[in-house]
PDB file of C-alpha atoms in Angstrom:
ATOM      1  CA  UNK E  51     -21.388 -27.358 -21.444  1.00 87.00           C
ATOM      2  CA  UNK E  52     -18.115 -25.961 -20.060  1.00 89.00           C
ATOM      3  CA  UNK E  53     -17.220 -29.085 -18.093  1.00 94.00           C
ATOM      4  CA  UNK E  54     -17.290 -27.142 -14.818  1.00 97.00           C
ATOM      5  CA  UNK E  55     -19.988 -28.246 -12.397  1.00 97.00           C
ATOM      6  CA  UNK E  56     -21.413 -26.361  -9.459  1.00 98.00           C
ATOM      7  CA  UNK E  57     -23.805 -27.479  -6.766  1.00 97.00           C
ATOM      8  CA  UNK E  58     -26.344 -26.575  -5.659  1.00 97.00           C
ATOM      9  CA  UNK E  59     -27.953 -24.527  -8.446  1.00 96.00           C
ATOM     10  CA  UNK E  60     -30.160 -22.624  -6.034  1.00 97.00           C
ATOM     11  CA  UNK E  61     -29.910 -22.050  -2.308  1.00 97.00           C
ATOM     12  CA  UNK E  62     -32.319 -20.225  -0.032  1.00 98.00           C
ATOM     13  CA  UNK E  63     -31.288 -19.635   3.556  1.00 98.00           C
ATOM     14  CA  UNK E  64     -31.713 -17.216   6.430  1.00 98.00           C
ATOM     15  CA  UNK E  65     -29.510 -14.478   7.812  1.00 98.00           C
ATOM     16  CA  UNK E  66     -26.854 -15.715  10.191  1.00 97.00           C
ATOM     17  CA  UNK E  67     -26.642 -19.144   8.590  1.00 98.00           C
ATOM     18  CA  UNK E  68     -23.674 -20.839   6.953  1.00 98.00           C
ATOM     19  CA  UNK E  69     -23.644 -22.478   3.511  1.00 98.00           C
ATOM     20  CA  UNK E  70     -21.136 -24.359   1.383  1.00 98.00           C
ATOM     21  CA  UNK E  71     -20.952 -24.054  -2.389  1.00 98.00           C
ATOM     22  CA  UNK E  72     -19.165 -26.759  -4.321  1.00 98.00           C
ATOM     23  CA  UNK E  73     -17.288 -26.631  -7.626  1.00 98.00           C
ATOM     24  CA  UNK E  74     -15.680 -29.352  -9.739  1.00 98.00           C
ATOM     25  CA  UNK E  75     -13.267 -28.025 -12.381  1.00 97.00           C
ATOM     26  CA  UNK E  76     -12.802 -29.339 -15.902  1.00 96.00           C
ATOM     27  CA  UNK E  77     -10.739 -32.468 -16.105  1.00 95.00           C
ATOM     28  CA  UNK E  78      -7.069 -31.475 -16.163  1.00 93.00           C
ATOM     29  CA  UNK E  79      -7.561 -27.924 -14.904  1.00 95.00           C
ATOM     30  CA  UNK E  80      -5.511 -27.056 -11.835  1.00 95.00           C
ATOM     31  CA  UNK E  81      -6.781 -23.523 -11.178  1.00 95.00           C
ATOM     32  CA  UNK E  82     -10.164 -22.723  -9.677  1.00 96.00           C
ATOM     33  CA  UNK E  83     -11.572 -19.215  -9.346  1.00 95.00           C
ATOM     34  CA  UNK E  84     -14.568 -17.998  -7.373  1.00 97.00           C
ATOM     35  CA  UNK E  85     -16.601 -14.951  -8.409  1.00 97.00           C
ATOM     36  CA  UNK E  86     -19.600 -13.159  -6.946  1.00 97.00           C
ATOM     37  CA  UNK E  87     -22.144 -11.355  -9.120  1.00 96.00           C
ATOM     38  CA  UNK E  88     -24.615  -9.061  -7.428  1.00 93.00           C
ATOM     39  CA  UNK E  89     -26.987  -6.526  -8.931  1.00 87.00           C
ATOM     40  CA  UNK E  90     -25.236  -3.521  -7.425  1.00 86.00           C
ATOM     41  CA  UNK E  91     -21.573  -4.623  -7.581  1.00 85.00           C
ATOM     42  CA  UNK E  92     -21.502  -6.631 -10.791  1.00 90.00           C
ATOM     43  CA  UNK E  93     -18.926  -9.399 -11.120  1.00 94.00           C
ATOM     44  CA  UNK E  94     -16.174  -9.476  -8.510  1.00 94.00           C
ATOM     45  CA  UNK E  95     -13.218 -11.788  -8.134  1.00 94.00           C
ATOM     46  CA  UNK E  96     -13.137 -13.507  -4.746  1.00 95.00           C
ATOM     47  CA  UNK E  97     -10.266 -15.987  -4.695  1.00 95.00           C
ATOM     48  CA  UNK E  98      -8.127 -18.313  -6.814  1.00 94.00           C
ATOM     49  CA  UNK E  99      -6.661 -21.695  -5.931  1.00 95.00           C
ATOM     50  CA  UNK E 100      -4.013 -23.530  -7.879  1.00 93.00           C
ATOM     51  CA  UNK E 101      -3.371 -27.225  -7.218  1.00 94.00           C
ATOM     52  CA  UNK E 102      -4.581 -26.994  -3.647  1.00 95.00           C
ATOM     53  CA  UNK E 103      -2.869 -23.728  -2.710  1.00 94.00           C
ATOM     54  CA  UNK E 104      -4.307 -20.228  -2.528  1.00 93.00           C
ATOM     55  CA  UNK E 105      -2.789 -18.198  -5.392  1.00 91.00           C
ATOM     56  CA  UNK E 106      -4.657 -14.883  -5.410  1.00 90.00           C
ATOM     57  CA  UNK E 107      -7.140 -13.119  -3.225  1.00 91.00           C
ATOM     58  CA  UNK E 108      -9.654 -10.481  -4.244  1.00 90.00           C
ATOM     59  CA  UNK E 109     -12.612  -8.875  -2.548  1.00 84.00           C
ATOM     60  CA  UNK E 110     -13.394 -11.815  -0.315  1.00 93.00           C
ATOM     61  CA  UNK E 111     -14.979 -11.034   3.052  1.00 95.00           C
ATOM     62  CA  UNK E 112     -13.511 -12.476   6.243  1.00 96.00           C
ATOM     63  CA  UNK E 113     -16.813 -14.347   6.736  1.00 97.00           C
ATOM     64  CA  UNK E 114     -16.083 -16.236   3.524  1.00 97.00           C
ATOM     65  CA  UNK E 115     -13.454 -18.919   3.092  1.00 97.00           C
ATOM     66  CA  UNK E 116     -12.511 -21.395   0.417  1.00 97.00           C
ATOM     67  CA  UNK E 117     -10.350 -24.408  -0.120  1.00 97.00           C
ATOM     68  CA  UNK E 118      -9.292 -26.735  -2.891  1.00 98.00           C
ATOM     69  CA  UNK E 119      -9.057 -30.428  -2.131  1.00 97.00           C
ATOM     70  CA  UNK E 120      -6.552 -33.055  -3.416  1.00 96.00           C
ATOM     71  CA  UNK E 121      -9.045 -34.160  -6.082  1.00 96.00           C
ATOM     72  CA  UNK E 122      -9.077 -30.458  -7.187  1.00 96.00           C
ATOM     73  CA  UNK E 123     -12.708 -29.773  -6.383  1.00 97.00           C
ATOM     74  CA  UNK E 124     -13.236 -26.581  -4.430  1.00 98.00           C
ATOM     75  CA  UNK E 125     -15.659 -25.365  -1.805  1.00 98.00           C
ATOM     76  CA  UNK E 126     -16.640 -21.825  -0.916  1.00 98.00           C
ATOM     77  CA  UNK E 127     -17.932 -21.429   2.623  1.00 98.00           C
ATOM     78  CA  UNK E 128     -20.103 -18.435   3.465  1.00 98.00           C
ATOM     79  CA  UNK E 129     -20.896 -17.850   7.118  1.00 98.00           C
ATOM     80  CA  UNK E 130     -22.883 -15.378   9.215  1.00 97.00           C
ATOM     81  CA  UNK E 131     -24.868 -14.660   6.096  1.00 98.00           C
ATOM     82  CA  UNK E 132     -26.345 -11.209   5.520  1.00 97.00           C
ATOM     83  CA  UNK E 133     -29.032 -10.041   3.120  1.00 96.00           C
ATOM     84  CA  UNK E 134     -26.335  -8.409   0.999  1.00 95.00           C
ATOM     85  CA  UNK E 135     -24.682 -11.774   0.359  1.00 97.00           C
ATOM     86  CA  UNK E 136     -27.563 -12.701  -1.945  1.00 97.00           C
ATOM     87  CA  UNK E 137     -25.929 -13.095  -5.342  1.00 97.00           C
ATOM     88  CA  UNK E 138     -24.881 -15.458  -8.079  1.00 97.00           C
ATOM     89  CA  UNK E 139     -21.658 -17.258  -7.224  1.00 98.00           C
ATOM     90  CA  UNK E 140     -19.638 -18.551 -10.151  1.00 97.00           C
ATOM     91  CA  UNK E 141     -16.757 -20.920 -10.188  1.00 97.00           C
ATOM     92  CA  UNK E 142     -14.369 -21.043 -13.145  1.00 96.00           C
ATOM     93  CA  UNK E 143     -11.370 -23.186 -13.968  1.00 95.00           C
ATOM     94  CA  UNK E 144      -8.319 -23.044 -16.200  1.00 94.00           C
ATOM     95  CA  UNK E 145      -5.311 -25.220 -16.858  1.00 92.00           C
ATOM     96  CA  UNK E 146      -2.754 -23.071 -15.057  1.00 87.00           C
ATOM     97  CA  UNK E 147      -3.970 -19.518 -14.460  1.00 76.00           C
ATOM     98  CA  UNK E 148      -0.616 -17.785 -14.112  1.00 75.00           C
ATOM     99  CA  UNK E 149      -1.011 -14.170 -15.219  1.00 66.00           C
ATOM    100  CA  UNK E 150      -4.627 -14.815 -16.161  1.00 79.00           C
ATOM    101  CA  UNK E 151      -3.523 -15.337 -19.763  1.00 81.00           C
ATOM    102  CA  UNK E 152      -5.716 -18.342 -20.312  1.00 86.00           C
ATOM    103  CA  UNK E 153      -9.334 -18.945 -21.133  1.00 90.00           C
ATOM    104  CA  UNK E 154     -11.403 -19.507 -18.020  1.00 93.00           C
ATOM    105  CA  UNK E 155     -14.309 -21.943 -18.197  1.00 94.00           C
ATOM    106  CA  UNK E 156     -17.279 -20.950 -16.080  1.00 96.00           C
ATOM    107  CA  UNK E 157     -19.682 -23.159 -14.223  1.00 97.00           C
ATOM    108  CA  UNK E 158     -23.440 -22.514 -14.331  1.00 96.00           C
ATOM    109  CA  UNK E 159     -23.397 -20.694 -11.006  1.00 97.00           C
ATOM    110  CA  UNK E 160     -25.138 -21.044  -7.663  1.00 97.00           C
ATOM    111  CA  UNK E 161     -27.915 -18.565  -6.986  1.00 97.00           C
ATOM    112  CA  UNK E 162     -27.940 -17.720  -3.274  1.00 98.00           C
ATOM    113  CA  UNK E 163     -30.875 -15.967  -1.672  1.00 97.00           C
ATOM    114  CA  UNK E 164     -30.555 -14.883   1.946  1.00 97.00           C
ATOM    115  CA  UNK E 165     -33.873 -14.037   3.605  1.00 96.00           C
TER     116      UNK E 165
ATOM    117  CA  UNK T  91      -9.293   2.134  -7.443  1.00 55.00           C
ATOM    118  CA  UNK T  92      -8.769   1.473 -11.140  1.00 63.00           C
ATOM    119  CA  UNK T  93     -11.904   0.644 -13.047  1.00 86.00           C
ATOM    120  CA  UNK T  94     -12.855  -0.874 -16.349  1.00 94.00           C
ATOM    121  CA  UNK T  95     -15.187   1.302 -18.387  1.00 96.00           C
ATOM    122  CA  UNK T  96     -17.505  -0.159 -20.999  1.00 97.00           C
ATOM    123  CA  UNK T  97     -19.617   1.616 -23.576  1.00 96.00           C
ATOM    124  CA  UNK T  98     -22.344   1.658 -24.451  1.00 97.00           C
ATOM    125  CA  UNK T  99     -24.191   0.348 -21.391  1.00 96.00           C
ATOM    126  CA  UNK T 100     -27.164  -0.674 -23.512  1.00 97.00           C
ATOM    127  CA  UNK T 101     -27.401  -1.265 -27.242  1.00 98.00           C
ATOM    128  CA  UNK T 102     -30.385  -2.252 -29.367  1.00 98.00           C
ATOM    129  CA  UNK T 103     -29.782  -2.999 -33.035  1.00 98.00           C
ATOM    130  CA  UNK T 104     -31.436  -4.679 -35.987  1.00 98.00           C
ATOM    131  CA  UNK T 105     -30.460  -8.112 -37.228  1.00 98.00           C
ATOM    132  CA  UNK T 106     -27.552  -7.897 -39.643  1.00 97.00           C
ATOM    133  CA  UNK T 107     -26.013  -4.747 -38.219  1.00 98.00           C
ATOM    134  CA  UNK T 108     -22.327  -4.437 -37.351  1.00 98.00           C
ATOM    135  CA  UNK T 109     -21.920  -4.104 -33.593  1.00 98.00           C
ATOM    136  CA  UNK T 110     -19.057  -2.502 -31.658  1.00 98.00           C
ATOM    137  CA  UNK T 111     -18.634  -2.624 -27.889  1.00 98.00           C
ATOM    138  CA  UNK T 112     -15.807  -0.687 -26.269  1.00 98.00           C
ATOM    139  CA  UNK T 113     -13.705  -1.247 -23.164  1.00 98.00           C
ATOM    140  CA  UNK T 114     -11.201   1.165 -21.596  1.00 97.00           C
ATOM    141  CA  UNK T 115      -8.889   0.681 -18.655  1.00 95.00           C
ATOM    142  CA  UNK T 116      -6.484   2.955 -16.845  1.00 88.00           C
ATOM    143  CA  UNK T 117      -3.094   1.312 -16.216  1.00 85.00           C
ATOM    144  CA  UNK T 118      -0.948  -1.531 -17.520  1.00 85.00           C
ATOM    145  CA  UNK T 119      -2.529  -4.942 -17.932  1.00 88.00           C
ATOM    146  CA  UNK T 120      -1.248  -8.425 -18.638  1.00 86.00           C
ATOM    147  CA  UNK T 121      -4.500  -9.730 -20.091  1.00 90.00           C
ATOM    148  CA  UNK T 122      -7.959  -8.655 -21.208  1.00 95.00           C
ATOM    149  CA  UNK T 123     -10.936 -10.999 -21.379  1.00 96.00           C
ATOM    150  CA  UNK T 124     -14.246 -10.667 -23.192  1.00 98.00           C
ATOM    151  CA  UNK T 125     -17.100 -12.676 -21.702  1.00 97.00           C
ATOM    152  CA  UNK T 126     -20.664 -13.282 -22.825  1.00 98.00           C
ATOM    153  CA  UNK T 127     -23.439 -13.758 -20.282  1.00 97.00           C
ATOM    154  CA  UNK T 128     -26.638 -15.279 -21.587  1.00 92.00           C
ATOM    155  CA  UNK T 129     -30.086 -14.241 -20.347  1.00 86.00           C
ATOM    156  CA  UNK T 130     -30.199 -17.425 -18.255  1.00 82.00           C
ATOM    157  CA  UNK T 131     -27.058 -16.321 -16.410  1.00 84.00           C
ATOM    158  CA  UNK T 132     -24.418 -18.634 -17.864  1.00 92.00           C
ATOM    159  CA  UNK T 133     -21.038 -17.081 -18.692  1.00 96.00           C
ATOM    160  CA  UNK T 134     -18.919 -18.029 -21.685  1.00 96.00           C
ATOM    161  CA  UNK T 135     -15.398 -16.800 -22.306  1.00 95.00           C
ATOM    162  CA  UNK T 136     -15.136 -15.359 -25.819  1.00 97.00           C
ATOM    163  CA  UNK T 137     -11.559 -14.089 -26.046  1.00 95.00           C
ATOM    164  CA  UNK T 138      -8.402 -13.564 -24.034  1.00 94.00           C
ATOM    165  CA  UNK T 139      -6.129 -10.873 -25.487  1.00 93.00           C
ATOM    166  CA  UNK T 140      -2.747  -9.532 -24.504  1.00 91.00           C
ATOM    167  CA  UNK T 141      -2.043  -7.831 -27.847  1.00 92.00           C
ATOM    168  CA  UNK T 142      -3.336  -7.491 -31.396  1.00 94.00           C
ATOM    169  CA  UNK T 143      -6.505  -9.010 -32.710  1.00 96.00           C
ATOM    170  CA  UNK T 144      -8.403 -12.280 -32.527  1.00 96.00           C
ATOM    171  CA  UNK T 145     -11.295 -13.597 -34.605  1.00 97.00           C
ATOM    172  CA  UNK T 146     -13.736 -16.386 -33.978  1.00 96.00           C
ATOM    173  CA  UNK T 147     -16.578 -16.791 -36.411  1.00 97.00           C
ATOM    174  CA  UNK T 148     -18.493 -13.507 -36.550  1.00 98.00           C
ATOM    175  CA  UNK T 149     -16.727 -12.121 -33.477  1.00 98.00           C
ATOM    176  CA  UNK T 150     -13.584 -10.002 -33.618  1.00 98.00           C
ATOM    177  CA  UNK T 151     -11.702  -8.596 -30.635  1.00 98.00           C
ATOM    178  CA  UNK T 152      -8.950  -6.014 -30.808  1.00 98.00           C
ATOM    179  CA  UNK T 153      -6.738  -4.390 -28.225  1.00 97.00           C
ATOM    180  CA  UNK T 154      -4.598  -1.248 -28.371  1.00 96.00           C
ATOM    181  CA  UNK T 155      -2.139  -1.445 -25.499  1.00 92.00           C
ATOM    182  CA  UNK T 156      -0.866   2.135 -25.935  1.00 93.00           C
ATOM    183  CA  UNK T 157      -4.368   3.602 -25.855  1.00 95.00           C
ATOM    184  CA  UNK T 158      -5.535   1.160 -23.137  1.00 94.00           C
ATOM    185  CA  UNK T 159      -8.596   0.271 -25.173  1.00 96.00           C
ATOM    186  CA  UNK T 160     -10.241  -2.836 -26.553  1.00 98.00           C
ATOM    187  CA  UNK T 161     -13.186  -3.378 -28.861  1.00 98.00           C
ATOM    188  CA  UNK T 162     -15.449  -6.325 -29.476  1.00 98.00           C
ATOM    189  CA  UNK T 163     -17.102  -6.419 -32.888  1.00 98.00           C
ATOM    190  CA  UNK T 164     -19.958  -8.607 -34.050  1.00 98.00           C
ATOM    191  CA  UNK T 165     -20.510  -8.868 -37.785  1.00 97.00           C
ATOM    192  CA  UNK T 166     -23.890  -9.815 -39.310  1.00 97.00           C
ATOM    193  CA  UNK T 167     -25.533  -9.690 -35.884  1.00 97.00           C
ATOM    194  CA  UNK T 168     -28.299 -12.162 -35.070  1.00 97.00           C
ATOM    195  CA  UNK T 169     -30.953 -12.283 -32.332  1.00 96.00           C
ATOM    196  CA  UNK T 170     -29.033 -15.145 -30.696  1.00 95.00           C
ATOM    197  CA  UNK T 171     -26.205 -12.639 -30.051  1.00 97.00           C
ATOM    198  CA  UNK T 172     -28.492 -10.899 -27.543  1.00 97.00           C
ATOM    199  CA  UNK T 173     -26.640 -11.090 -24.240  1.00 97.00           C
ATOM    200  CA  UNK T 174     -24.551  -9.067 -21.803  1.00 97.00           C
ATOM    201  CA  UNK T 175     -20.952  -8.644 -22.939  1.00 98.00           C
ATOM    202  CA  UNK T 176     -18.421  -8.130 -20.162  1.00 98.00           C
ATOM    203  CA  UNK T 177     -14.839  -6.915 -20.378  1.00 97.00           C
ATOM    204  CA  UNK T 178     -12.365  -7.921 -17.657  1.00 95.00           C
ATOM    205  CA  UNK T 179      -8.689  -7.088 -17.177  1.00 93.00           C
ATOM    206  CA  UNK T 180      -5.782  -8.386 -15.166  1.00 89.00           C
ATOM    207  CA  UNK T 181      -3.654  -5.500 -13.994  1.00 85.00           C
ATOM    208  CA  UNK T 182       0.097  -5.881 -13.698  1.00 75.00           C
ATOM    209  CA  UNK T 183       1.075  -6.317 -10.064  1.00 66.00           C
ATOM    210  CA  UNK T 184       3.315  -3.230 -10.152  1.00 58.00           C
ATOM    211  CA  UNK T 185       0.911  -1.033 -12.118  1.00 56.00           C
ATOM    212  CA  UNK T 186      -0.989   0.183  -9.105  1.00 54.00           C
ATOM    213  CA  UNK T 187      -4.042  -1.508 -10.499  1.00 50.00           C
ATOM    214  CA  UNK T 188      -5.231  -2.614  -7.135  1.00 51.00           C
ATOM    215  CA  UNK T 189      -6.909  -5.923  -6.404  1.00 54.00           C
ATOM    216  CA  UNK T 190      -5.536  -9.221  -7.591  1.00 71.00           C
ATOM    217  CA  UNK T 191      -7.386 -11.348 -10.089  1.00 86.00           C
ATOM    218  CA  UNK T 192      -9.669  -9.968 -12.784  1.00 90.00           C
ATOM    219  CA  UNK T 193     -11.357  -6.565 -12.599  1.00 92.00           C
ATOM    220  CA  UNK T 194     -14.664  -6.475 -14.444  1.00 94.00           C
ATOM    221  CA  UNK T 195     -16.570  -3.824 -16.356  1.00 95.00           C
ATOM    222  CA  UNK T 196     -20.270  -3.409 -15.710  1.00 95.00           C
ATOM    223  CA  UNK T 197     -21.209  -5.010 -19.009  1.00 96.00           C
ATOM    224  CA  UNK T 198     -22.977  -3.994 -22.205  1.00 97.00           C
ATOM    225  CA  UNK T 199     -26.530  -5.233 -22.580  1.00 97.00           C
ATOM    226  CA  UNK T 200     -27.040  -6.025 -26.275  1.00 98.00           C
ATOM    227  CA  UNK T 201     -30.417  -6.734 -27.869  1.00 98.00           C
ATOM    228  CA  UNK T 202     -30.607  -7.720 -31.538  1.00 98.00           C
ATOM    229  CA  UNK T 203     -34.093  -7.395 -32.963  1.00 97.00           C
ATOM    230  CA  UNK T 204     -35.205  -9.585 -35.895  1.00 96.00           C
TER     231      UNK T 204
END
């Protein structure tokens, strides 16, 4: 158990809908990262938050947004969903995250299926 | 777009064999991560390297900064080592590496047969 929790574990929805994925980092970790893993693209970095502020942005679509709250949990919002958004979404956390020179602890993932 | 190349893509070996998985990247990096993804999907971070060599149990990771290459070795392999092993790098901001965050290889699918 990494100490990172993600809810829900599975999500099935329809095209055009909006969903929210939730992540709680390990106690004491200030950085949260979101990743998408699809069959054709593999793992991709979406976005990083550090202590409530956006720190780095990767291949995140404009239809997707994220935020980190004062209690450090984070939410990833996916809107106007398309079939191609079906993927595993992982959250990870680390103490600081500067330079990515720290171990990241991964949550169990949320499996999203868009029908 | 700079990519992370892993080899081999697939590897099947017998229990007890010495395993080597390779990772190459193209420009300067500040960090390289080795991850293990279990058949159920969970991801565990094995190593973070910026230079040299690290060892944890039967796992050894090395990095050669000049050659832009890293290897992950498993000694005395066991069926429980069967998983996908993923290499990921963080490019320096001024290296022309492209996107922020970690860039991932496609993974090496390892099967250890008893």
